[in-house]
Amino acid sequence: MREAKWLVADVGGTNARFALVEGPDGALSEVRALPTRDHPGLAEAAAAYLDAVGVRPVAACLAVAGPVTDGTFHLTNAGWPKSDPEAVRAHLGLAHLDVINDFEALALALPRLGEDDLVSIGRGRPDPGASLAVVGPGTGLGVAGLVRTPAGYVPLPGEGGHVDVPAATDRELVVARLLRAEKGAASAEYLLSGAGLARIRRYLAAIDGRPALDLAPRQISEDRDDPLSREAVEMFCALLGSHAGNVALTLGARGGVYLGGGILPRIADVLRGSAFRARFEGKPPVEDYMRAIPTALIVHPGPALLGAAVRLAQSLPDLEPA
């Protein structure tokens, strides 16, 4: 039996998180994560979730970690082929389906986040009428903006994780050169992501003439006794500060820059004590402009799921989910 609920999802390169929701202000329920590698595509992963919870929703918004253009979408780091939203809608038997970029969903969620969902990083006060931005390292590096208009908030999705890495110190410049030699480009995502953290440590070991251990990102972030791992995490935070500052300047995000993704909550204490904020503000000659912009870490467990529900409410204002 078809049930009048909405399906929302946050689909990354590693896991696809699904939930049910009864409208944009409803609580998330049946939140579950499925490994993307266990399914050949988005339609199959969503169908597996719906079979498990025994619900057939009337509509869905699936937020994916990759570009959504020209009627197709592609998960950059999942290994899934390009897909057609209409084919996914038909496979799931939905009356309506939105497929959006995952950071577009994160941006839409920003106005719904409360004080308990955020951890301030540094100073600054939001300009309530200004644009907002969200930046997040995870399997990849996501970037999006949110603009306030008379008709409501409008998200600005993009692929800002693929801009050049903002190396500033001598050691960072050497790391960037090693990255360019290995990958052919010094893309920020190649360093500001889970794999990027491991890459930074490997490059630092090469610079110092030390063996490059095969360490997972979580091992690096949790090992506070290893000097190279500590330096890798510190460099990661500093580069992220410069990158987030560039995003703030580009979007005029005086409403605040918010930090998402799966990595940062695990290193929140290091992030707060790192060079992140100094590098964020260090944009001469506009340091005063930057000092006024707040930055905060998102600690809500499913912000993109909230944003997906907001998108459905925008798409289907007359559809009651329950």
mmCIF file of C-alpha atoms in Angstrom:
data_model
loop_
_atom_site.group_PDB
_atom_site.id
_atom_site.type_symbol
_atom_site.label_atom_id
_atom_site.label_comp_id
_atom_site.label_asym_id
_atom_site.label_seq_id
_atom_site.Cartn_x
_atom_site.Cartn_y
_atom_site.Cartn_z
ATOM 1 C CA MET A 1 0.000 0.000 0.000
ATOM 2 C CA ARG A 2 1.338 3.441 -0.892
ATOM 3 C CA GLU A 3 1.877 5.567 2.196
ATOM 4 C CA ALA A 4 1.864 9.364 2.214
ATOM 5 C CA LYS A 5 5.418 9.854 3.468
ATOM 6 C CA TRP A 6 8.465 11.385 1.865
ATOM 7 C CA LEU A 7 11.723 9.567 1.242
ATOM 8 C CA VAL A 8 14.889 11.618 1.697
ATOM 9 C CA ALA A 9 18.471 10.548 1.165
ATOM 10 C CA ASP A 10 22.038 11.764 1.501
ATOM 11 C CA VAL A 11 24.116 9.664 -0.865
ATOM 12 C CA GLY A 12 27.889 9.924 -0.602
ATOM 13 C CA GLY A 13 30.786 8.045 -2.072
ATOM 14 C CA THR A 14 30.921 5.636 0.873
ATOM 15 C CA ASN A 15 27.420 5.431 2.342
ATOM 16 C CA ALA A 16 23.873 6.196 1.261
ATOM 17 C CA ARG A 17 21.776 7.430 4.196
ATOM 18 C CA PHE A 18 18.006 7.204 3.874
ATOM 19 C CA ALA A 19 15.138 8.367 6.060
ATOM 20 C CA LEU A 20 11.402 8.957 6.029
ATOM 21 C CA VAL A 21 9.903 12.314 6.933
ATOM 22 C CA GLU A 22 6.432 13.789 7.237
ATOM 23 C CA GLY A 23 6.953 17.234 5.740
ATOM 24 C CA PRO A 24 9.783 19.780 6.051
ATOM 25 C CA ASP A 25 9.148 20.271 9.768
ATOM 26 C CA GLY A 26 8.627 16.598 10.554
ATOM 27 C CA ALA A 27 11.122 14.475 12.446
ATOM 28 C CA LEU A 28 13.296 12.046 10.550
ATOM 29 C CA SER A 29 12.449 8.392 11.097
ATOM 30 C CA GLU A 30 13.854 5.034 10.006
ATOM 31 C CA VAL A 31 17.287 6.574 9.404
ATOM 32 C CA ARG A 32 19.566 3.911 7.941
ATOM 33 C CA ALA A 33 22.893 3.867 6.102
ATOM 34 C CA LEU A 34 23.691 1.463 3.277
ATOM 35 C CA PRO A 35 27.214 1.049 1.841
ATOM 36 C CA THR A 36 27.194 2.283 -1.752
ATOM 37 C CA ARG A 37 29.552 -0.513 -2.808
ATOM 38 C CA ASP A 38 26.838 -3.059 -1.974
ATOM 39 C CA HIS A 39 24.505 -1.741 -4.696
ATOM 40 C CA PRO A 40 24.932 -1.212 -8.456
ATOM 41 C CA GLY A 41 23.172 2.167 -8.476
ATOM 42 C CA LEU A 42 21.001 4.685 -6.664
ATOM 43 C CA ALA A 43 17.693 3.096 -7.665
ATOM 44 C CA GLU A 44 18.753 -0.275 -6.297
ATOM 45 C CA ALA A 45 20.046 1.207 -3.029
ATOM 46 C CA ALA A 46 16.819 3.178 -2.484
ATOM 47 C CA ALA A 47 14.707 0.124 -3.325
ATOM 48 C CA ALA A 48 16.658 -1.966 -0.806
ATOM 49 C CA TYR A 49 15.994 0.626 1.892
ATOM 50 C CA LEU A 50 12.269 0.846 1.106
ATOM 51 C CA ASP A 51 11.961 -2.941 1.131
ATOM 52 C CA ALA A 52 13.658 -3.016 4.534
ATOM 53 C CA VAL A 53 11.332 -0.435 6.108
ATOM 54 C CA GLY A 54 8.216 -1.654 4.291
ATOM 55 C CA VAL A 55 7.064 1.767 3.092
ATOM 56 C CA ARG A 56 6.142 3.091 -0.346
ATOM 57 C CA PRO A 57 6.403 6.907 -0.283
ATOM 58 C CA VAL A 58 4.570 9.320 -2.540
ATOM 59 C CA ALA A 59 7.640 11.471 -3.252
ATOM 60 C CA ALA A 60 11.374 11.550 -2.695
ATOM 61 C CA CYS A 61 14.343 13.879 -2.747
ATOM 62 C CA LEU A 62 17.692 12.156 -3.122
ATOM 63 C CA ALA A 63 20.770 14.305 -2.488
ATOM 64 C CA VAL A 64 23.841 12.911 -4.239
ATOM 65 C CA ALA A 65 27.538 13.697 -3.918
ATOM 66 C CA GLY A 66 28.161 14.842 -7.461
ATOM 67 C CA PRO A 67 26.928 17.099 -10.236
ATOM 68 C CA VAL A 68 23.301 17.038 -11.365
ATOM 69 C CA THR A 69 23.212 18.465 -14.891
ATOM 70 C CA ASP A 70 21.334 18.091 -18.170
ATOM 71 C CA GLY A 71 18.860 15.595 -16.793
ATOM 72 C CA THR A 72 21.505 13.236 -15.394
ATOM 73 C CA PHE A 73 23.449 12.862 -12.180
ATOM 74 C CA HIS A 74 26.767 11.278 -11.346
ATOM 75 C CA LEU A 75 28.208 10.321 -7.975
ATOM 76 C CA THR A 76 31.814 11.399 -8.382
ATOM 77 C CA ASN A 77 33.335 9.026 -5.804
ATOM 78 C CA ALA A 78 30.891 6.110 -5.707
ATOM 79 C CA GLY A 79 31.815 4.239 -8.874
ATOM 80 C CA TRP A 80 28.190 4.267 -10.026
ATOM 81 C CA PRO A 81 27.424 5.102 -13.660
ATOM 82 C CA LYS A 82 25.642 8.280 -14.703
ATOM 83 C CA SER A 83 21.927 7.900 -14.122
ATOM 84 C CA ASP A 84 18.632 9.410 -15.217
ATOM 85 C CA PRO A 85 16.314 10.661 -12.439
ATOM 86 C CA GLU A 86 13.272 9.597 -14.459
ATOM 87 C CA ALA A 87 14.560 6.021 -14.564
ATOM 88 C CA VAL A 88 15.054 6.086 -10.786
ATOM 89 C CA ARG A 89 11.548 7.515 -10.271
ATOM 90 C CA ALA A 90 10.010 4.780 -12.404
ATOM 91 C CA HIS A 91 12.051 2.052 -10.699
ATOM 92 C CA LEU A 92 10.798 3.180 -7.289
ATOM 93 C CA GLY A 93 7.226 3.838 -8.397
ATOM 94 C CA LEU A 94 7.210 7.415 -7.123
ATOM 95 C CA ALA A 95 4.773 10.128 -8.124
ATOM 96 C CA HIS A 96 7.541 12.726 -7.793
ATOM 97 C CA LEU A 97 11.337 12.633 -7.497
ATOM 98 C CA ASP A 98 13.920 15.375 -7.030
ATOM 99 C CA VAL A 99 17.612 14.541 -7.393
ATOM 100 C CA ILE A 100 19.875 17.326 -6.160
ATOM 101 C CA ASN A 101 23.498 17.820 -5.199
ATOM 102 C CA ASP A 102 24.169 16.826 -1.585
ATOM 103 C CA PHE A 103 25.605 20.221 -0.718
ATOM 104 C CA GLU A 104 22.579 21.916 -2.230
ATOM 105 C CA ALA A 105 20.613 19.944 0.364
ATOM 106 C CA LEU A 106 23.062 20.948 3.089
ATOM 107 C CA ALA A 107 22.665 24.594 2.119
ATOM 108 C CA LEU A 108 18.873 24.332 2.278
ATOM 109 C CA ALA A 109 19.160 22.898 5.787
ATOM 110 C CA LEU A 110 21.201 25.794 7.202
ATOM 111 C CA PRO A 111 18.266 28.003 8.312
ATOM 112 C CA ARG A 112 16.780 25.021 10.180
ATOM 113 C CA LEU A 113 19.867 24.342 12.295
ATOM 114 C CA GLY A 114 19.702 25.450 15.920
ATOM 115 C CA GLU A 115 22.371 26.279 18.473
ATOM 116 C CA ASP A 116 22.669 22.639 19.544
ATOM 117 C CA ASP A 117 23.393 21.647 15.945
ATOM 118 C CA LEU A 118 26.446 23.924 15.640
ATOM 119 C CA VAL A 119 29.840 24.433 17.269
ATOM 120 C CA SER A 120 31.289 27.906 16.733
ATOM 121 C CA ILE A 121 34.820 28.126 15.354
ATOM 122 C CA GLY A 122 36.238 31.550 16.181
ATOM 123 C CA ARG A 123 34.388 34.827 16.292
ATOM 124 C CA GLY A 124 32.073 36.745 13.988
ATOM 125 C CA ARG A 125 28.399 37.645 13.923
ATOM 126 C CA PRO A 126 26.067 36.704 11.059
ATOM 127 C CA ASP A 127 24.493 39.366 8.887
ATOM 128 C CA PRO A 128 20.877 38.123 8.850
ATOM 129 C CA GLY A 129 20.220 39.360 5.323
ATOM 130 C CA ALA A 130 23.396 38.051 3.709
ATOM 131 C CA SER A 131 24.274 34.889 1.842
ATOM 132 C CA LEU A 132 25.458 31.742 3.627
ATOM 133 C CA ALA A 133 27.886 29.037 2.528
ATOM 134 C CA VAL A 134 28.647 25.449 3.460
ATOM 135 C CA VAL A 135 31.945 23.618 2.907
ATOM 136 C CA GLY A 136 32.520 19.999 3.828
ATOM 137 C CA PRO A 137 35.295 17.438 3.474
ATOM 138 C CA GLY A 138 34.248 13.793 3.441
ATOM 139 C CA THR A 139 34.772 11.211 0.715
ATOM 140 C CA GLY A 140 35.041 14.323 -1.496
ATOM 141 C CA LEU A 141 34.904 18.074 -0.865
ATOM 142 C CA GLY A 142 31.543 19.794 -1.207
ATOM 143 C CA VAL A 143 30.715 23.490 -1.510
ATOM 144 C CA ALA A 144 27.418 25.354 -1.866
ATOM 145 C CA GLY A 145 25.826 28.694 -1.103
ATOM 146 C CA LEU A 146 22.416 29.882 0.049
ATOM 147 C CA VAL A 147 20.964 33.239 -0.977
ATOM 148 C CA ARG A 148 18.045 34.954 0.737
ATOM 149 C CA THR A 149 15.461 36.360 -1.701
ATOM 150 C CA PRO A 150 11.980 37.871 -1.221
ATOM 151 C CA ALA A 151 10.562 34.494 -2.249
ATOM 152 C CA GLY A 152 12.684 32.527 0.205
ATOM 153 C CA TYR A 153 16.086 30.877 0.211
ATOM 154 C CA VAL A 154 17.686 29.823 -3.074
ATOM 155 C CA PRO A 155 20.604 27.351 -2.999
ATOM 156 C CA LEU A 156 23.680 27.752 -5.198
ATOM 157 C CA PRO A 157 25.128 24.287 -5.872
ATOM 158 C CA GLY A 158 28.471 23.932 -7.585
ATOM 159 C CA GLU A 159 31.672 21.938 -7.761
ATOM 160 C CA GLY A 160 33.820 24.245 -5.655
ATOM 161 C CA GLY A 161 35.750 21.323 -4.208
ATOM 162 C CA HIS A 162 37.675 21.082 -7.462
ATOM 163 C CA VAL A 163 39.291 24.523 -7.379
ATOM 164 C CA ASP A 164 43.054 24.685 -6.886
ATOM 165 C CA VAL A 165 44.354 23.898 -3.424
ATOM 166 C CA PRO A 166 45.104 27.137 -1.492
ATOM 167 C CA ALA A 167 48.686 26.328 -0.438
ATOM 168 C CA ALA A 168 50.359 29.199 1.441
ATOM 169 C CA THR A 169 53.333 27.997 3.520
ATOM 170 C CA ASP A 170 56.578 26.648 2.064
ATOM 171 C CA ARG A 171 55.736 23.129 3.243
ATOM 172 C CA GLU A 172 52.222 23.319 1.784
ATOM 173 C CA LEU A 173 53.655 24.455 -1.537
ATOM 174 C CA VAL A 174 55.905 21.382 -1.638
ATOM 175 C CA VAL A 175 52.887 19.195 -0.831
ATOM 176 C CA ALA A 176 50.956 20.881 -3.662
ATOM 177 C CA ARG A 177 53.818 20.243 -6.090
ATOM 178 C CA LEU A 178 53.912 16.559 -5.126
ATOM 179 C CA LEU A 179 50.147 16.411 -5.611
ATOM 180 C CA ARG A 180 50.368 17.976 -9.056
ATOM 181 C CA ALA A 181 53.138 15.547 -10.045
ATOM 182 C CA GLU A 182 51.059 12.568 -8.922
ATOM 183 C CA LYS A 183 47.557 13.573 -10.036
ATOM 184 C CA GLY A 184 48.205 16.070 -12.816
ATOM 185 C CA ALA A 185 46.300 18.800 -10.981
ATOM 186 C CA ALA A 186 46.411 20.379 -7.532
ATOM 187 C CA SER A 187 42.670 20.130 -6.853
ATOM 188 C CA ALA A 188 41.582 21.037 -3.330
ATOM 189 C CA GLU A 189 39.537 17.834 -3.045
ATOM 190 C CA TYR A 190 42.696 15.779 -3.495
ATOM 191 C CA LEU A 191 43.869 17.075 -0.096
ATOM 192 C CA LEU A 192 40.688 18.180 1.687
ATOM 193 C CA SER A 193 38.925 14.819 1.884
ATOM 194 C CA GLY A 194 39.407 11.503 3.646
ATOM 195 C CA ALA A 195 41.780 10.240 0.999
ATOM 196 C CA GLY A 196 43.365 13.696 0.953
ATOM 197 C CA LEU A 197 44.280 13.527 4.626
ATOM 198 C CA ALA A 198 46.094 10.254 3.994
ATOM 199 C CA ARG A 199 47.738 11.825 0.952
ATOM 200 C CA ILE A 200 48.997 14.796 2.994
ATOM 201 C CA ARG A 201 50.636 12.475 5.515
ATOM 202 C CA ARG A 202 52.238 10.417 2.747
ATOM 203 C CA TYR A 203 53.669 13.538 1.117
ATOM 204 C CA LEU A 204 55.005 14.817 4.436
ATOM 205 C CA ALA A 205 56.736 11.491 4.990
ATOM 206 C CA ALA A 206 58.305 11.740 1.521
ATOM 207 C CA ILE A 207 59.503 15.293 2.183
ATOM 208 C CA ASP A 208 61.171 14.168 5.441
ATOM 209 C CA GLY A 209 62.615 11.001 3.931
ATOM 210 C CA ARG A 210 60.548 8.772 6.203
ATOM 211 C CA PRO A 211 58.607 5.617 5.288
ATOM 212 C CA ALA A 212 55.024 6.270 4.221
ATOM 213 C CA LEU A 213 52.829 4.073 6.386
ATOM 214 C CA ASP A 214 49.581 2.739 4.940
ATOM 215 C CA LEU A 215 47.216 4.480 7.360
ATOM 216 C CA ALA A 216 43.493 5.053 6.988
ATOM 217 C CA PRO A 217 42.172 8.612 7.468
ATOM 218 C CA ARG A 218 40.558 7.683 10.782
ATOM 219 C CA GLN A 219 43.876 6.320 12.081
ATOM 220 C CA ILE A 220 45.616 9.549 11.130
ATOM 221 C CA SER A 221 42.971 11.756 12.723
ATOM 222 C CA GLU A 222 42.957 9.763 15.965
ATOM 223 C CA ASP A 223 46.725 9.242 16.417
ATOM 224 C CA ARG A 224 47.811 12.266 18.424
ATOM 225 C CA ASP A 225 51.188 10.687 19.334
ATOM 226 C CA ASP A 226 52.556 10.435 15.789
ATOM 227 C CA PRO A 227 54.216 13.722 14.728
ATOM 228 C CA LEU A 228 53.489 13.270 11.017
ATOM 229 C CA SER A 229 49.834 12.449 11.646
ATOM 230 C CA ARG A 230 49.500 15.514 13.882
ATOM 231 C CA GLU A 231 51.128 17.692 11.245
ATOM 232 C CA ALA A 232 48.909 16.227 8.529
ATOM 233 C CA VAL A 233 45.754 17.049 10.506
ATOM 234 C CA GLU A 234 47.024 20.557 11.307
ATOM 235 C CA MET A 235 47.848 21.198 7.646
ATOM 236 C CA PHE A 236 44.431 19.831 6.656
ATOM 237 C CA CYS A 237 42.719 22.323 8.989
ATOM 238 C CA ALA A 238 44.860 25.229 7.800
ATOM 239 C CA LEU A 239 44.205 24.511 4.128
ATOM 240 C CA LEU A 240 40.501 24.149 4.884
ATOM 241 C CA GLY A 241 40.543 27.576 6.532
ATOM 242 C CA SER A 242 42.029 29.169 3.426
ATOM 243 C CA HIS A 243 39.576 27.319 1.197
ATOM 244 C CA ALA A 244 36.564 28.304 3.333
ATOM 245 C CA GLY A 245 37.758 31.910 3.292
ATOM 246 C CA ASN A 246 37.928 31.843 -0.497
ATOM 247 C CA VAL A 247 34.353 30.533 -0.603
ATOM 248 C CA ALA A 248 33.208 33.287 1.762
ATOM 249 C CA LEU A 249 34.790 35.974 -0.403
ATOM 250 C CA THR A 250 33.421 34.533 -3.634
ATOM 251 C CA LEU A 251 29.834 34.247 -2.363
ATOM 252 C CA GLY A 252 29.851 37.236 -0.034
ATOM 253 C CA ALA A 253 28.780 34.804 2.676
ATOM 254 C CA ARG A 254 28.473 37.319 5.513
ATOM 255 C CA GLY A 255 25.656 35.220 6.934
ATOM 256 C CA GLY A 256 28.241 32.611 7.908
ATOM 257 C CA VAL A 257 30.290 29.737 6.574
ATOM 258 C CA TYR A 258 29.224 26.340 7.900
ATOM 259 C CA LEU A 259 31.404 23.231 7.929
ATOM 260 C CA GLY A 260 29.882 19.847 7.117
ATOM 261 C CA GLY A 261 31.112 16.450 6.013
ATOM 262 C CA GLY A 262 32.044 13.360 7.965
ATOM 263 C CA ILE A 263 35.642 14.139 8.916
ATOM 264 C CA LEU A 264 35.495 17.328 10.966
ATOM 265 C CA PRO A 265 33.305 16.150 13.890
ATOM 266 C CA ARG A 266 36.026 13.585 14.681
ATOM 267 C CA ILE A 267 38.692 16.303 14.930
ATOM 268 C CA ALA A 268 36.579 19.157 16.323
ATOM 269 C CA ASP A 269 38.996 19.846 19.177
ATOM 270 C CA VAL A 270 41.964 20.044 16.797
ATOM 271 C CA LEU A 271 40.013 22.204 14.365
ATOM 272 C CA ARG A 272 39.137 24.760 17.047
ATOM 273 C CA GLY A 273 42.766 25.055 18.152
ATOM 274 C CA SER A 274 44.266 24.979 14.661
ATOM 275 C CA ALA A 275 45.172 27.679 12.160
ATOM 276 C CA PHE A 276 41.766 27.266 10.495
ATOM 277 C CA ARG A 277 40.325 30.569 11.668
ATOM 278 C CA ALA A 278 43.567 32.544 11.217
ATOM 279 C CA ARG A 279 43.813 31.318 7.636
ATOM 280 C CA PHE A 280 40.106 32.036 7.089
ATOM 281 C CA GLU A 281 40.582 35.635 8.182
ATOM 282 C CA GLY A 282 44.004 36.130 6.580
ATOM 283 C CA LYS A 283 42.858 37.667 3.302
ATOM 284 C CA PRO A 284 44.593 41.051 2.964
ATOM 285 C CA PRO A 285 43.415 43.707 2.439
ATOM 286 C CA VAL A 286 39.957 42.541 3.611
ATOM 287 C CA GLU A 287 40.795 41.076 7.031
ATOM 288 C CA ASP A 288 38.148 43.199 8.764
ATOM 289 C CA TYR A 289 35.514 41.920 6.338
ATOM 290 C CA MET A 290 36.579 38.333 7.069
ATOM 291 C CA ARG A 291 36.760 38.755 10.852
ATOM 292 C CA ALA A 292 33.074 39.678 10.891
ATOM 293 C CA ILE A 293 32.015 36.412 9.205
ATOM 294 C CA PRO A 294 31.172 33.587 11.627
ATOM 295 C CA THR A 295 32.246 30.002 11.009
ATOM 296 C CA ALA A 296 30.647 26.987 12.655
ATOM 297 C CA LEU A 297 30.923 23.215 12.564
ATOM 298 C CA ILE A 298 27.676 21.335 11.865
ATOM 299 C CA VAL A 299 27.169 18.543 14.410
ATOM 300 C CA HIS A 300 23.567 17.641 13.498
ATOM 301 C CA PRO A 301 23.575 13.933 12.508
ATOM 302 C CA GLY A 302 21.608 14.350 9.261
ATOM 303 C CA PRO A 303 21.530 17.909 7.926
ATOM 304 C CA ALA A 304 21.351 16.942 4.245
ATOM 305 C CA LEU A 305 18.287 14.827 5.021
ATOM 306 C CA LEU A 306 16.633 17.920 6.495
ATOM 307 C CA GLY A 307 17.571 19.914 3.401
ATOM 308 C CA ALA A 308 16.119 17.253 1.112
ATOM 309 C CA ALA A 309 12.789 17.597 2.942
ATOM 310 C CA VAL A 310 12.938 21.375 2.497
ATOM 311 C CA ARG A 311 13.483 20.888 -1.239
ATOM 312 C CA LEU A 312 10.432 18.631 -1.465
ATOM 313 C CA ALA A 313 8.334 21.246 0.309
ATOM 314 C CA GLN A 314 9.470 23.808 -2.270
ATOM 315 C CA SER A 315 8.742 21.456 -5.173
ATOM 316 C CA LEU A 316 5.400 20.229 -3.893
ATOM 317 C CA PRO A 317 3.812 22.996 -1.806
ATOM 318 C CA ASP A 318 0.339 21.494 -2.230
ATOM 319 C CA LEU A 319 1.304 17.888 -1.446
ATOM 320 C CA GLU A 320 0.645 16.847 2.121
ATOM 321 C CA PRO A 321 3.024 14.070 3.167
ATOM 322 C CA ALA A 322 0.724 12.701 5.826
#
